[in-house]
Coordinates of C-alpha atoms and ligand atoms in Angstrom, one line a residue:
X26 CA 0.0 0.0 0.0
X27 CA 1.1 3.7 -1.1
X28 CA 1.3 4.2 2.7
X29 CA 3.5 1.8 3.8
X30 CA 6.0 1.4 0.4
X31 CA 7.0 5.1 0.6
X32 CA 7.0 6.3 4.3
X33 CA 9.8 8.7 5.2
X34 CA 11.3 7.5 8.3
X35 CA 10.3 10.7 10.2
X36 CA 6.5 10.2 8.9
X37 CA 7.0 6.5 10.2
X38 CA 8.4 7.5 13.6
X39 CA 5.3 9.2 13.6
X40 CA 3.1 7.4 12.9
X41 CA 3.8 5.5 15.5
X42 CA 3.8 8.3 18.1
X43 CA 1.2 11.0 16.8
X44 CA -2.2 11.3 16.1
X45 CA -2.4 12.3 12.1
X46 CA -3.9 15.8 10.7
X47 CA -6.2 14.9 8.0
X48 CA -6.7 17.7 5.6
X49 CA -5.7 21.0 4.8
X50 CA -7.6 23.8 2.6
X51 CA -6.7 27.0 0.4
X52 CA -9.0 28.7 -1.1
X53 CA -7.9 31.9 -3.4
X54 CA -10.4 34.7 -4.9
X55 CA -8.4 36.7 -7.0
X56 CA -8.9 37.8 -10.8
X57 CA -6.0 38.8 -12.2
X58 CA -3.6 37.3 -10.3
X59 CA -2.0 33.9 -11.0
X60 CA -4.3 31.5 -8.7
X61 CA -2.9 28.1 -9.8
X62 CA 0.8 29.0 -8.7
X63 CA -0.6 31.2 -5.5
X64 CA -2.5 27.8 -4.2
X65 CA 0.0 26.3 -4.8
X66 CA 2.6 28.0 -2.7
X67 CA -0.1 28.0 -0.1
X68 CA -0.7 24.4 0.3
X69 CA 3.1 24.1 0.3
X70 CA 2.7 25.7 3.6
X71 CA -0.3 23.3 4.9
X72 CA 2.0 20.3 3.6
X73 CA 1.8 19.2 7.6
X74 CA -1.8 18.6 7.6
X75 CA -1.2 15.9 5.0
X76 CA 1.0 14.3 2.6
X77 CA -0.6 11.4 0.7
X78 CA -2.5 13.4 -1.7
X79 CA -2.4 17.2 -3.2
X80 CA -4.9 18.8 -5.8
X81 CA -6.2 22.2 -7.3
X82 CA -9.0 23.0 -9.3
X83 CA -8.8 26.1 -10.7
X84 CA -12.5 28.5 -12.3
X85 CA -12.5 30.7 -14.8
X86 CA -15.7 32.1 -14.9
X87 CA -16.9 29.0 -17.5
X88 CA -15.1 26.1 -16.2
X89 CA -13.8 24.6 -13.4
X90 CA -10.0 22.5 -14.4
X91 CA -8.8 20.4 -12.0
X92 CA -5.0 18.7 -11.4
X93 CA -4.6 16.4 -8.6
X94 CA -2.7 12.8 -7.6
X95 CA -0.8 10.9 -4.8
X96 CA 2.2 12.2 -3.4
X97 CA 3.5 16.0 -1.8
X98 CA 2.5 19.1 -2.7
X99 CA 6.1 19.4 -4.6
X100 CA 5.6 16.2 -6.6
X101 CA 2.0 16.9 -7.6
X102 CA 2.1 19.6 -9.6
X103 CA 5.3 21.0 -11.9
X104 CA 5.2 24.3 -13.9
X105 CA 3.7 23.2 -16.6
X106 CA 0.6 21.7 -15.0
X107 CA 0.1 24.7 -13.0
X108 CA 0.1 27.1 -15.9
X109 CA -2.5 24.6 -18.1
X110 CA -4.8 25.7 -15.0
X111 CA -5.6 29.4 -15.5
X112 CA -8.3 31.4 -13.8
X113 CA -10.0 33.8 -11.6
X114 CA -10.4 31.5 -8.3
X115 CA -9.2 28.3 -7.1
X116 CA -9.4 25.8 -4.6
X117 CA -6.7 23.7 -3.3
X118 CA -6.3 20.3 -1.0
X119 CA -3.9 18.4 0.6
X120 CA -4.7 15.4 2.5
X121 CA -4.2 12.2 4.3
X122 CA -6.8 9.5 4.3
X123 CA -9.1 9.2 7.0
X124 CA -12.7 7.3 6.3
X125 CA -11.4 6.5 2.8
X126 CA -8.6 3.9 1.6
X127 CA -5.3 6.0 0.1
X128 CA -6.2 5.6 -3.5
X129 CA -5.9 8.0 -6.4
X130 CA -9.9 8.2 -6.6
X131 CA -10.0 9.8 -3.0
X132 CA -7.8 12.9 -3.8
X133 CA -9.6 15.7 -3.9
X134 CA -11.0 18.4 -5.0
X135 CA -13.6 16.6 -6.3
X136 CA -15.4 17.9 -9.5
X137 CA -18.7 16.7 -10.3
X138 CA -21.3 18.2 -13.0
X139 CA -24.7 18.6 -11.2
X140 CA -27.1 19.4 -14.3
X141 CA -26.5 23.2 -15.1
X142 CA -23.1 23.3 -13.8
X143 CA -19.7 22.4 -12.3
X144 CA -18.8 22.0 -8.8
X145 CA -15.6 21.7 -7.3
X146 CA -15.4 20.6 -3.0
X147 CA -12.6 20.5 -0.8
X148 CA -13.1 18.9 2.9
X149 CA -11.0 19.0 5.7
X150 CA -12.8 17.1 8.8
X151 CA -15.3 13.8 8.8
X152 CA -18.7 13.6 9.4
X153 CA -20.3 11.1 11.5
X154 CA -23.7 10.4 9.8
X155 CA -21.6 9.4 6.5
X156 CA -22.6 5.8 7.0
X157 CA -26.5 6.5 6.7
X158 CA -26.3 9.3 4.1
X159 CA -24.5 7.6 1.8
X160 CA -26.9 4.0 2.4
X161 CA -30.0 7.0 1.3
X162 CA -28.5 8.4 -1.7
X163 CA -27.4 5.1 -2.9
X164 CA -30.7 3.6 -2.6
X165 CA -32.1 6.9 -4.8
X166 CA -29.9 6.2 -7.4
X167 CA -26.4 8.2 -6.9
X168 CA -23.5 6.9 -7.8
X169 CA -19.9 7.1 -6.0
X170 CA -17.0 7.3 -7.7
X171 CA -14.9 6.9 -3.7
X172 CA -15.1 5.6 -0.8
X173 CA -14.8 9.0 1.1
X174 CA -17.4 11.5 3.2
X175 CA -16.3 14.1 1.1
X176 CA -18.5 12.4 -1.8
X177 CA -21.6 12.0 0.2
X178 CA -20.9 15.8 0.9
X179 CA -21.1 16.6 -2.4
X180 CA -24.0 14.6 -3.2
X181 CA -25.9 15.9 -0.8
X182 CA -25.2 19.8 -2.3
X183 CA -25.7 19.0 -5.6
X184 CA -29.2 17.0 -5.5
X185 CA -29.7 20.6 -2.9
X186 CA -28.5 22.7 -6.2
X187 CA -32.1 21.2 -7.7
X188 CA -30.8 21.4 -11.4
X189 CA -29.6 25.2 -10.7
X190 CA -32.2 26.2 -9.6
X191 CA -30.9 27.4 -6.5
X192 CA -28.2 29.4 -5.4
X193 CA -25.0 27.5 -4.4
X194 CA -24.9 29.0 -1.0
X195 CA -28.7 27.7 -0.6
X196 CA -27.6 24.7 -1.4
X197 CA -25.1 24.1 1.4
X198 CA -27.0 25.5 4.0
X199 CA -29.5 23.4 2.7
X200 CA -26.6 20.5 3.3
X201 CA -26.0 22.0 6.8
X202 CA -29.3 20.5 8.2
X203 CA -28.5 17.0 7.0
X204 CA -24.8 16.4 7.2
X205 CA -23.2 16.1 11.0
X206 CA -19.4 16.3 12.2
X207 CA -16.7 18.3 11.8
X208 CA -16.4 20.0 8.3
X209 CA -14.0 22.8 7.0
X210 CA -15.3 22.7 3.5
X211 CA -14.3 25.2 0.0
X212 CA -17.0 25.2 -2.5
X213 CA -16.2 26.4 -5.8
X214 CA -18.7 26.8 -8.7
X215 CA -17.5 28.2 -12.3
X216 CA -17.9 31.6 -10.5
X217 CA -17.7 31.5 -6.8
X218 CA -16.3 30.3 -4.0
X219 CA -17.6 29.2 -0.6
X220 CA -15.6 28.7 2.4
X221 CA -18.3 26.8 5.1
X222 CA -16.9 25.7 8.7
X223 CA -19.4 23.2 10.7
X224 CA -21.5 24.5 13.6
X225 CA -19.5 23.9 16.6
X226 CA -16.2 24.9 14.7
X227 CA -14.3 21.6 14.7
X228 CA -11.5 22.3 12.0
X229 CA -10.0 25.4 11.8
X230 CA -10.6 28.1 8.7
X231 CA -9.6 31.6 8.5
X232 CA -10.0 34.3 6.2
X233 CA -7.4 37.0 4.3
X234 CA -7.1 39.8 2.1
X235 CA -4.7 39.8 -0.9
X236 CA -5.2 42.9 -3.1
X237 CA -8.3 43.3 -4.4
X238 CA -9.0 39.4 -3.8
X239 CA -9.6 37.0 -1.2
X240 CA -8.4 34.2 0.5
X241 CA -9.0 31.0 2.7
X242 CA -7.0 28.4 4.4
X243 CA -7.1 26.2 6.8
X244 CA -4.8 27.7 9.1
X245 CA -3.0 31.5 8.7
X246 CA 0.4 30.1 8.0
X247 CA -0.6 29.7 4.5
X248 CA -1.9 33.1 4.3
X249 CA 1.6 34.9 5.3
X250 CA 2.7 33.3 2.7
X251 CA 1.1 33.9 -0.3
X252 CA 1.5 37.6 1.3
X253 CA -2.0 37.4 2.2
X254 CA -3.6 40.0 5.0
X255 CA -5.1 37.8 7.9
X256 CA -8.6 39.8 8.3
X257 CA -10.5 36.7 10.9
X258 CA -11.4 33.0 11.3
X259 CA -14.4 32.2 9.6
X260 CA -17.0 31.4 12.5
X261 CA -18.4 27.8 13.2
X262 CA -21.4 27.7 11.0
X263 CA -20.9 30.1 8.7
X264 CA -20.8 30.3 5.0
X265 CA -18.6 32.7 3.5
X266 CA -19.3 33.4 -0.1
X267 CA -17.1 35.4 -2.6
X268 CA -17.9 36.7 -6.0
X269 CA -17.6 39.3 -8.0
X270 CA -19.8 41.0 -6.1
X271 CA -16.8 41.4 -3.2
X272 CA -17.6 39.3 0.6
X273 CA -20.9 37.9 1.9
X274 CA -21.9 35.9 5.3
X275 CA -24.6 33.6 6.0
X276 CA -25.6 31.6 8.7
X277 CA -25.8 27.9 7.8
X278 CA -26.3 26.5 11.2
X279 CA -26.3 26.6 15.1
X280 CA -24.8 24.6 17.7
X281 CA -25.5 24.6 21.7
X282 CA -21.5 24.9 21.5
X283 CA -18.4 25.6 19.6
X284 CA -15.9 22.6 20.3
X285 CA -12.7 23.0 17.9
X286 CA -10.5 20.5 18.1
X287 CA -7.7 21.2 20.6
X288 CA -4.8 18.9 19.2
X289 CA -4.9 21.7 16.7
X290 CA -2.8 23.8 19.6
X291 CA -1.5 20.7 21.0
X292 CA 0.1 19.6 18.0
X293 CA -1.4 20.1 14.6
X294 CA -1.4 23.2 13.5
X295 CA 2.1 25.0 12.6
X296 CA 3.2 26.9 15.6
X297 CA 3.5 29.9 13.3
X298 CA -0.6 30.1 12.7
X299 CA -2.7 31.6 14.9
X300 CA -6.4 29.9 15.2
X301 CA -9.6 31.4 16.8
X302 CA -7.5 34.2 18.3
X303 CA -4.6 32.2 20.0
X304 CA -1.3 31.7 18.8
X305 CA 0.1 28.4 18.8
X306 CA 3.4 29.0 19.6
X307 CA 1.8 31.1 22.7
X308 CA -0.6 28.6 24.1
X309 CA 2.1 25.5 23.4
X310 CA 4.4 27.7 25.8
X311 CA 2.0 28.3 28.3
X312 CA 1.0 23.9 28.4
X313 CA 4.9 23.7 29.4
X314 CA 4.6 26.5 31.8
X315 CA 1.1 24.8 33.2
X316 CA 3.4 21.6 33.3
X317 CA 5.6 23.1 35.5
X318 CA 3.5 23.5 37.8
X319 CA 2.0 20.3 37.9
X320 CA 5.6 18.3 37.4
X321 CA 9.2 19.5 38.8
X322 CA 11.1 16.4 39.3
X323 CA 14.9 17.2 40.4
X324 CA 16.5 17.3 37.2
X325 CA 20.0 19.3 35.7
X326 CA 18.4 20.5 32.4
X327 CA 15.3 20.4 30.0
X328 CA 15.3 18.9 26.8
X329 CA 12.3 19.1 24.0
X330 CA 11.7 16.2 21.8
X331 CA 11.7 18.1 18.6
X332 CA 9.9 19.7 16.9
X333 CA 6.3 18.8 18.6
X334 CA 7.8 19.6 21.9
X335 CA 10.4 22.5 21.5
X336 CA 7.4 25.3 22.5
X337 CA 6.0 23.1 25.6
X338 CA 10.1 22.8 26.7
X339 CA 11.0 26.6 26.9
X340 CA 7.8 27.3 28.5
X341 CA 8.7 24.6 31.2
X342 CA 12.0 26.1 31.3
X343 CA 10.7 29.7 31.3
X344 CA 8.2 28.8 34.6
X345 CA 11.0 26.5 36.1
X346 CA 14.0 28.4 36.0
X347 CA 15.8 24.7 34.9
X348 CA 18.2 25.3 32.0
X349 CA 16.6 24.9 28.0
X350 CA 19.0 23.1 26.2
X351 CA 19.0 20.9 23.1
X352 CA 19.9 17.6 23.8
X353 CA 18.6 16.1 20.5
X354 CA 19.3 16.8 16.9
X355 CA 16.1 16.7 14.3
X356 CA 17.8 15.4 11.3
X357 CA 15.5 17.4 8.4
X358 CA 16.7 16.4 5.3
X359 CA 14.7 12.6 5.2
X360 CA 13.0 12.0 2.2
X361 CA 10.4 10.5 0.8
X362 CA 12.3 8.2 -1.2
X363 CA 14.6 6.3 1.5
X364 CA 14.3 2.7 2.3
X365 CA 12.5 1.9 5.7
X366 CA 15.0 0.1 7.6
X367 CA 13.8 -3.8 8.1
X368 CA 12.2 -4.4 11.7
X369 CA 15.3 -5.6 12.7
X370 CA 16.8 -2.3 12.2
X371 CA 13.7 -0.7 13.3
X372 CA 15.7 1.5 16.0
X373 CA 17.3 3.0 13.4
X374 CA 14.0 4.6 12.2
X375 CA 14.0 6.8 15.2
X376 CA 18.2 7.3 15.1
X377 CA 17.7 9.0 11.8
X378 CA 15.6 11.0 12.7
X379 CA 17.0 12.1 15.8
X380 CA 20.4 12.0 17.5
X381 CA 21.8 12.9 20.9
X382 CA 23.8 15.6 21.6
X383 CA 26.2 13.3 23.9
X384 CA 28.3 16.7 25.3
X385 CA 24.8 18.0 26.5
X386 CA 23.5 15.0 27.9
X387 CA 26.3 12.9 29.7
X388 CA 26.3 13.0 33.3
X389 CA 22.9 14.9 33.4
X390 CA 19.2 14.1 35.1
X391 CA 17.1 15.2 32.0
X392 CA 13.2 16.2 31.5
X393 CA 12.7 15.1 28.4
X394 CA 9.3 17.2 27.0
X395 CA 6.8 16.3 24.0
X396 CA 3.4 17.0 22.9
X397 CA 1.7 13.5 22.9
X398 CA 2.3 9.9 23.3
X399 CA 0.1 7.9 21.3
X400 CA 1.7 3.9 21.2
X401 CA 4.7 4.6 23.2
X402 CA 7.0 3.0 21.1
X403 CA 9.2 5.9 19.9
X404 CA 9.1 7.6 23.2
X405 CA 10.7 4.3 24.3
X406 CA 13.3 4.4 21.7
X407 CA 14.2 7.7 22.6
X408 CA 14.5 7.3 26.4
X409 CA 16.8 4.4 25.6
X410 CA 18.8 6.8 23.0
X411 CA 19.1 9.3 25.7
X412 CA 20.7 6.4 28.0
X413 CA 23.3 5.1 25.7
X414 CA 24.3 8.7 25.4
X415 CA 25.1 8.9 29.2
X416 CA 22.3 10.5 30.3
X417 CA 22.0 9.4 34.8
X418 CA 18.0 10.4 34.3
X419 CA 15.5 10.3 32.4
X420 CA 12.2 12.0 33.5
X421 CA 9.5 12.8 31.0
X422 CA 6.9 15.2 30.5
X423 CA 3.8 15.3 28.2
X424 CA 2.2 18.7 27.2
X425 CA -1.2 17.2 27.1
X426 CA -3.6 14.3 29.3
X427 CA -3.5 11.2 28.2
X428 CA -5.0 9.9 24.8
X429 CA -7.6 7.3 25.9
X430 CA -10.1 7.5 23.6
X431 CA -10.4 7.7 19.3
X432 CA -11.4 10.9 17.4
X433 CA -14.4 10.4 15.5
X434 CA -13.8 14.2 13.6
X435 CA -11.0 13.9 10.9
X436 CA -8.1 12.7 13.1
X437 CA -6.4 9.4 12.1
X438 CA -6.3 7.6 15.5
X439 CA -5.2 4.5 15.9
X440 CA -8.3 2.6 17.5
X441 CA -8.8 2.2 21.1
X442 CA -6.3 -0.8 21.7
X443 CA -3.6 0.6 19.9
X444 CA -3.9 3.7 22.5
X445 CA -1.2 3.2 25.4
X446 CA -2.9 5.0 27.6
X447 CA -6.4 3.5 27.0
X448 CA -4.5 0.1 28.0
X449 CA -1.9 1.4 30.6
X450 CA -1.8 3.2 33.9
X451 CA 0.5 6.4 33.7
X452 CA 3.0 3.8 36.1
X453 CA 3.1 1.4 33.7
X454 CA 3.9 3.7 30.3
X455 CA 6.7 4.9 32.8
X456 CA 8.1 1.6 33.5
X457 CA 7.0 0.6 29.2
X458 CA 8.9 3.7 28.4
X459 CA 11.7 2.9 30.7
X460 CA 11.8 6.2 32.2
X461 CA 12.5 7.1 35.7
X462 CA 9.6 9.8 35.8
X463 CA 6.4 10.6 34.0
X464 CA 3.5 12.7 33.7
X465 CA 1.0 14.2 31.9
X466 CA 0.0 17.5 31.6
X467 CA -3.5 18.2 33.6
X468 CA -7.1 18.1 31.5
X469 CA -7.6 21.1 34.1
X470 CA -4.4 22.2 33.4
X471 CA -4.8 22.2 29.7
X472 CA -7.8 24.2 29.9
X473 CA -6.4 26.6 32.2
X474 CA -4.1 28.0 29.3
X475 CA -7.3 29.7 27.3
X476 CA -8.5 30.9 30.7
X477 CA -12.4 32.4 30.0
X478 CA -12.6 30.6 27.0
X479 CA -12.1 27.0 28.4
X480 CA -15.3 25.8 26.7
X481 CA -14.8 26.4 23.6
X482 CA -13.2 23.0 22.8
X483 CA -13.4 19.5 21.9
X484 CA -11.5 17.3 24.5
X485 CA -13.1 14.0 23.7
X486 CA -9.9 11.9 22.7
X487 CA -8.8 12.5 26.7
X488 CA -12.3 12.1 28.3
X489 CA -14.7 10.9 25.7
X490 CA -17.2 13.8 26.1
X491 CA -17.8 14.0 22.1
X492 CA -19.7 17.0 21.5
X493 CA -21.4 15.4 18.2
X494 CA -22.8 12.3 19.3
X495 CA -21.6 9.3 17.2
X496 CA -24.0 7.1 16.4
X497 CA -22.5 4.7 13.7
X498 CA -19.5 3.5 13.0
X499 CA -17.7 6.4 10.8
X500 CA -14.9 4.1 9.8
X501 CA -17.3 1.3 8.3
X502 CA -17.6 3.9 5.0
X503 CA -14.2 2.9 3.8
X504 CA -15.2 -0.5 3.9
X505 CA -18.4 0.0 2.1
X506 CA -16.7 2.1 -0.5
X507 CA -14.0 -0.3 -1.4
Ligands
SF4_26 S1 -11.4 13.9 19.7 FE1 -9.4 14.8 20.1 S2 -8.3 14.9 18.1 FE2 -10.5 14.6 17.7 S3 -11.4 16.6 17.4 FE3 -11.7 16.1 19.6 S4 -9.8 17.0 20.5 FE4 -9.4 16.8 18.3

């Protein structure tokens, strides 16, 4: 499988040891300017949010054109596809595959026809009523081309479209009332685009100014730079539509809450972006602060795992007063094209990725930070790393409660059993990690960091309080679609 055959040892180190970003969106409004080659550049910058698949379409007023295959951003496209895609909007994707199989079919956009026109949909997110939507439309009549939500979204707009009858943005808030989960969606006809978050905010969106134009992405990173002016997250439940008339806002639907994903701070999101108002770099800084007031074993320095948990680290070591320093080296230049060591050689996975900085470390009690532990295997690795290299302690801290339970909302997580801590007391991931200390970084804690605005977030993959009840088995729709 595509997966498997070409993982870069830093993707497979992890995927062992993080949960998985799904999808990432840019959206681009901008006649006149060169749209193709701007979304581009700008999922170039959302690369992190996935790396299996990458693809534009690109409307001209007429048509909608559309480029896309497996692989990064980089490898997708080359100059010459970008410049047989001219036009006055566009809508870009990259992704990795969550209710869908990693095939060709389930890169999107996706571009369908719905009687008087072309549409073009880009979804970041998963929807948990997938299952029984689809098992409806099919017995209607429609056809699937994949095996992903994305295509039951687009259904359902289309057959809302009523032959063109309607006005696009109609048609999705139409969609609104049936669909349910987390969706960041772009919806591009031959002449607009639509950028539509879910009601209780899941995935991130946000909203720019570049010249006369406009533009969306999933997270603000992308819109510094294309050079883009950040103007304000789009707000759960709202659809955004631009046209040549300039900006419009609609409500598309309610919820009792807004519940956006936190991982997106934890670990997601680049620490450059700044989502719903908070900087990531800011809040990751205040989870190590919060941690060190929770955790302050008697150790010489404090180390991050990099990169996930370089932020958490000098907020420790800002709050503790114990020396920053950077006891391991991120090697950066992995491609995709290397060999994956045999299991035998597994460990050296992990060593090639990362490598001890033995004059740092030898002799010293070390914290050892990072953002997450999902399996416990790398963390594992490393403690044992940070041993051969002389190290008299290793303590760890984790920048975030323990992951006990799956994410039903566009996060790849491995299923319950595969969860360490869903299996394991914190004691016994210490003594499975081999490390002489461990702890986890407070639910209460974690909320503490976005003070009055505590509520504003889903926390279900640490206490199972989903705030969009699931009701069937989301992951089942890959099987049905294959
Ligand atoms: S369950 Fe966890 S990973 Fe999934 S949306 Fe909620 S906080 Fe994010």
């Amino acid at each position: 499988m595509f997966r498997s055959q070409y993982l870069l040892p830093s993707a497979a180190a992890e995927e062992e040891e993080k949960l998985r970003e799904e999808c990432g969106l840019f959206g681009i409004y901008a006649p006149g300017q060169p749209v193709a080659q701007l979304t581009y550049y700008g999922l170039y910058a959302l690369q992190h949010r996935g790396q299996e698949s990458a693809g534009i379409a690109v409307a001209d007023g007429r048509v909608i054109r559309l480029h896309k295959n497996m692989g990064l951003v980089a490898e997708v496209f080359s100059p010459a596809d970008l410049a047989a895609l001219p036009g006055i909007m566009a809508c870009g994707h990259v992704r990795y595959s969550t209710t869908g199989s990693s095939l060709a079919i389930n890169a999107q956009p996706m571009v369908c026809y719905y009687g008087s026109g072309m549409l073009a949909l880009a979804h970041n997110g998963n929807l948990v009523n997938a299952v029984s939507l689809r098992r409806r439309l099919a017995a209607e009549g429609a056809l699937f081309q994949s095996s992903i939500d994305s295509e039951v979204i687009m259904n359902v707009i289309a057959r809302a479209m009523k032959g063109g009858s309607r006005l696009v943005e109609e048609a999705v808030a139409e969609a609104m009332k049936v669909i349910r989960g987390a969706y960041s969606l772009l919806v591009m006809t031959e002449d607009k685009l639509l950028a539509v978050r879910d009601p209780h905010g899941v995935r991130p969106l946000c909203l720019g100014r570049l010249g006369d134009g406009y533009v969306v992405a999933s997270e603000s990173c992308a819109l510094d730079t294309v050079g883009a002016e950040f103007i304000r997250d789009v707000e759960p439940g709202e659809i955004v539509v631009i046209d040549e008339k300039g900006l419009r806002s609609f409500r598309g639907g309610e919820s009792s809450r807004k519940a956006t994903c936190i991982f997106e701070y934890i670990y997601f999101a680049r620490p450059d972006s700044k989502i719903d108002g908070f900087n990531v770099t800011a809040v990751r800084r205040a989870m190590g602060r919060q941690l060190a007031r929770e955790y302050r074993p008697e150790v010489d320095i404090v180390i991050p795992v990099p990169d996930s948990g370089t932020a958490a680290a000098r907020g420790y070591a800002e709050e503790s007063g114990i020396p920053f320093e950077e006891g391991l080296m991120k090697n950066r230049y992995i491609g995709r094209t290397f060999i994956q060591p045999e299991q035998k050689m597994r460990d050296l996975a992990v060593r090639l990725k990362l490598n001890p900085v033995r004059d740092v470390l030898a002799g010293k009690r070390v914290l050892m930070i990072d953002d997450s532990i999902v399996r416990g295997t790398t963390s594992g690795k490393i403690v044992r790393m940070l041993r051969e290299a002389g190290v008299r302690e290793v303590h760890m801290g984790v920048s975030s409660p323990p992951i006990v339970y799956p994410c039903y909302y566009g996060i790849d997580t491995s299923c319950r059993e595969e969860l360490i801590a869903a299996k394991k007391t914190v004691a016994e991931i210490r003594e499975f990690i081999g490390a002489d200390g461990l702890h986890y970084l407070s639910l209460e804690g974690l909320l503490s960091v976005f003070g009055e605005r505590r509520g504003e977030f889903c926390t279900a993959c640490f206490d199972g309080n989903y705030p969009i009840p699931i009701k069937e088995d989301v992951r089942k729709l890959a099987l049905e679609g294959d």
